[in-house]
Coordinates of C-alpha atoms in Angstrom, one line a residue:
M1 CA -13.4 9.9 16.2
P2 CA -10.3 8.0 15.2
T3 CA -9.3 8.8 11.6
L4 CA -6.6 7.4 9.5
P5 CA -6.1 10.3 7.0
W6 CA -5.7 9.9 3.3
T7 CA -2.5 8.1 2.7
T8 CA -1.1 8.2 -0.8
V9 CA 0.3 4.8 -1.8
D10 CA 1.2 5.5 -5.4
E11 CA 1.1 8.6 -7.5
P12 CA -1.0 8.1 -10.6
A13 CA -0.2 9.6 -13.9
P14 CA -1.8 13.0 -14.3
D15 CA -4.1 11.9 -17.0
A16 CA -5.1 8.6 -15.3
T17 CA -8.6 7.6 -14.1
A18 CA -9.0 6.3 -10.6
F19 CA -11.5 3.6 -9.6
V20 CA -12.9 4.7 -6.2
M21 CA -14.6 2.6 -3.5
A22 CA -16.3 4.0 -0.4
S23 CA -18.0 1.9 2.3
R24 CA -19.9 2.4 5.5
L25 CA -19.7 -0.7 7.7
E26 CA -21.7 -1.1 10.9
V27 CA -21.1 -3.8 13.5
R28 CA -23.9 -5.4 15.5
S29 CA -22.8 -4.4 19.0
L30 CA -20.3 -2.2 20.9
S31 CA -18.5 -5.3 22.0
D32 CA -17.6 -6.1 18.3
V33 CA -16.0 -2.7 17.8
P34 CA -12.5 -3.4 19.2
R35 CA -12.2 -6.7 17.2
F36 CA -13.4 -5.0 14.0
F37 CA -11.1 -2.0 14.4
L38 CA -8.0 -4.1 15.1
R39 CA -8.7 -6.4 12.2
S40 CA -9.3 -3.5 9.9
L41 CA -5.8 -2.2 10.7
A42 CA -4.4 -5.3 9.1
A43 CA -6.3 -4.6 5.9
W44 CA -5.2 -0.9 6.1
K45 CA -1.6 -2.0 6.3
Q46 CA -2.1 -4.3 3.3
V47 CA -3.5 -1.3 1.2
K48 CA -0.1 0.5 1.7
S49 CA 1.6 -2.2 -0.4
A50 CA -1.2 -3.3 -2.7
P51 CA -0.5 -3.2 -6.4
G52 CA -2.6 -0.6 -8.1
A53 CA -3.6 1.3 -4.9
Y54 CA -3.5 5.1 -5.2
G55 CA -4.5 5.9 -1.6
A56 CA -7.0 5.3 1.2
S57 CA -8.6 6.7 4.3
L58 CA -10.5 5.2 7.2
I59 CA -12.9 6.9 9.7
A60 CA -13.9 5.0 12.8
Q61 CA -16.9 6.0 14.9
P62 CA -16.7 3.4 17.7
L63 CA -19.6 4.6 19.8
K64 CA -21.8 4.5 16.7
R65 CA -20.4 1.1 15.8
T66 CA -19.6 2.5 12.3
F67 CA -16.5 2.4 10.1
W68 CA -16.1 4.3 6.9
T69 CA -13.5 3.4 4.2
L70 CA -12.4 5.3 1.1
S71 CA -9.9 4.1 -1.4
A72 CA -8.7 4.8 -4.9
W73 CA -7.3 2.3 -7.3
E74 CA -5.7 2.0 -10.7
D75 CA -8.8 0.1 -11.9
K76 CA -11.5 -2.3 -10.7
Q77 CA -9.3 -5.3 -11.1
A78 CA -6.7 -3.9 -8.7
L79 CA -9.4 -3.3 -6.0
Y80 CA -10.8 -6.8 -6.5
T81 CA -7.4 -8.4 -6.4
Y82 CA -6.7 -6.6 -3.1
A83 CA -10.1 -7.8 -1.7
R84 CA -9.3 -11.4 -2.6
T85 CA -5.8 -11.3 -1.1
E86 CA -4.7 -12.1 2.4
P87 CA -5.1 -10.7 5.0
H88 CA -8.2 -8.7 3.6
K89 CA -10.0 -11.9 2.5
S90 CA -9.8 -13.6 5.9
V91 CA -10.4 -10.4 7.8
M92 CA -13.7 -9.7 6.0
T93 CA -14.8 -13.4 6.0
G94 CA -14.0 -13.6 9.7
L95 CA -15.9 -10.4 10.6
R96 CA -19.0 -11.2 8.5
S97 CA -20.9 -12.5 11.6
T98 CA -20.3 -9.3 13.5
M99 CA -21.7 -7.1 10.7
S100 CA -25.1 -5.3 10.9
R101 CA -25.5 -3.0 7.8
S102 CA -23.0 -2.3 5.0
V103 CA -23.2 0.1 2.1
F104 CA -20.7 0.1 -0.8
T105 CA -20.4 2.5 -3.7
F106 CA -18.0 2.7 -6.7
W107 CA -17.2 5.3 -9.2
E108 CA -14.5 6.6 -11.5
T109 CA -12.9 10.0 -11.3
P110 CA -9.8 11.8 -12.8
A111 CA -6.8 10.8 -10.7
A112 CA -5.8 14.4 -10.7
G113 CA -8.7 15.0 -8.3
L114 CA -7.3 12.7 -5.6
P115 CA -7.6 12.6 -2.7
I116 CA -11.4 12.2 -2.7
D117 CA -13.2 14.6 -0.4
W118 CA -15.1 12.7 2.4
S119 CA -18.2 14.8 1.9
D120 CA -18.4 13.6 -1.7
A121 CA -18.0 10.0 -0.6
R122 CA -20.6 10.3 2.2
E123 CA -23.1 11.8 -0.2
R124 CA -22.5 9.0 -2.7
L125 CA -23.0 6.4 0.0
A126 CA -26.2 8.0 1.1
V127 CA -27.5 7.9 -2.5
Q128 CA -26.4 4.2 -2.8
E129 CA -28.2 3.4 0.5
R130 CA -31.4 4.9 -0.7
A131 CA -31.1 3.0 -4.0
D132 CA -30.5 -0.3 -2.1
A133 CA -33.5 0.4 0.1
A134 CA -35.7 1.2 -3.0
D135 CA -34.8 -2.1 -4.7
G136 CA -35.0 -4.2 -1.5
S137 CA -31.4 -5.1 -1.3
S138 CA -29.4 -4.7 1.9
P139 CA -25.8 -5.5 1.2
T140 CA -23.7 -7.0 4.0
A141 CA -20.0 -7.4 4.4

């Protein structure tokens, strides 16, 4: 399972709060995996210089057609600015047709607790997926 381990982009102040986003992204077929993975590397590279980014990690499970992302930001605005900025904006728009299911979750945590543990992020994603299923929503990328 290829993993890009937690990479610290910028050290937050010890008393800061981090805005965290975790996602699980599934592509429709195995033939979509290489394209998704290669494009996601461009977005990964962008995170390393994104204003307000504290850090990020990516787990790829190619045979399961699943990619997991985890990132921490100065605030919600920093994350949303990154998402609307190139190359992330075009990468995600261009991959939309290859997506199957996606789950996103967001929370705040003391920045002193970074990096976020993947087990915590996966549990939060599972809770979010159950909530999405209960209210009939099924988010996509």
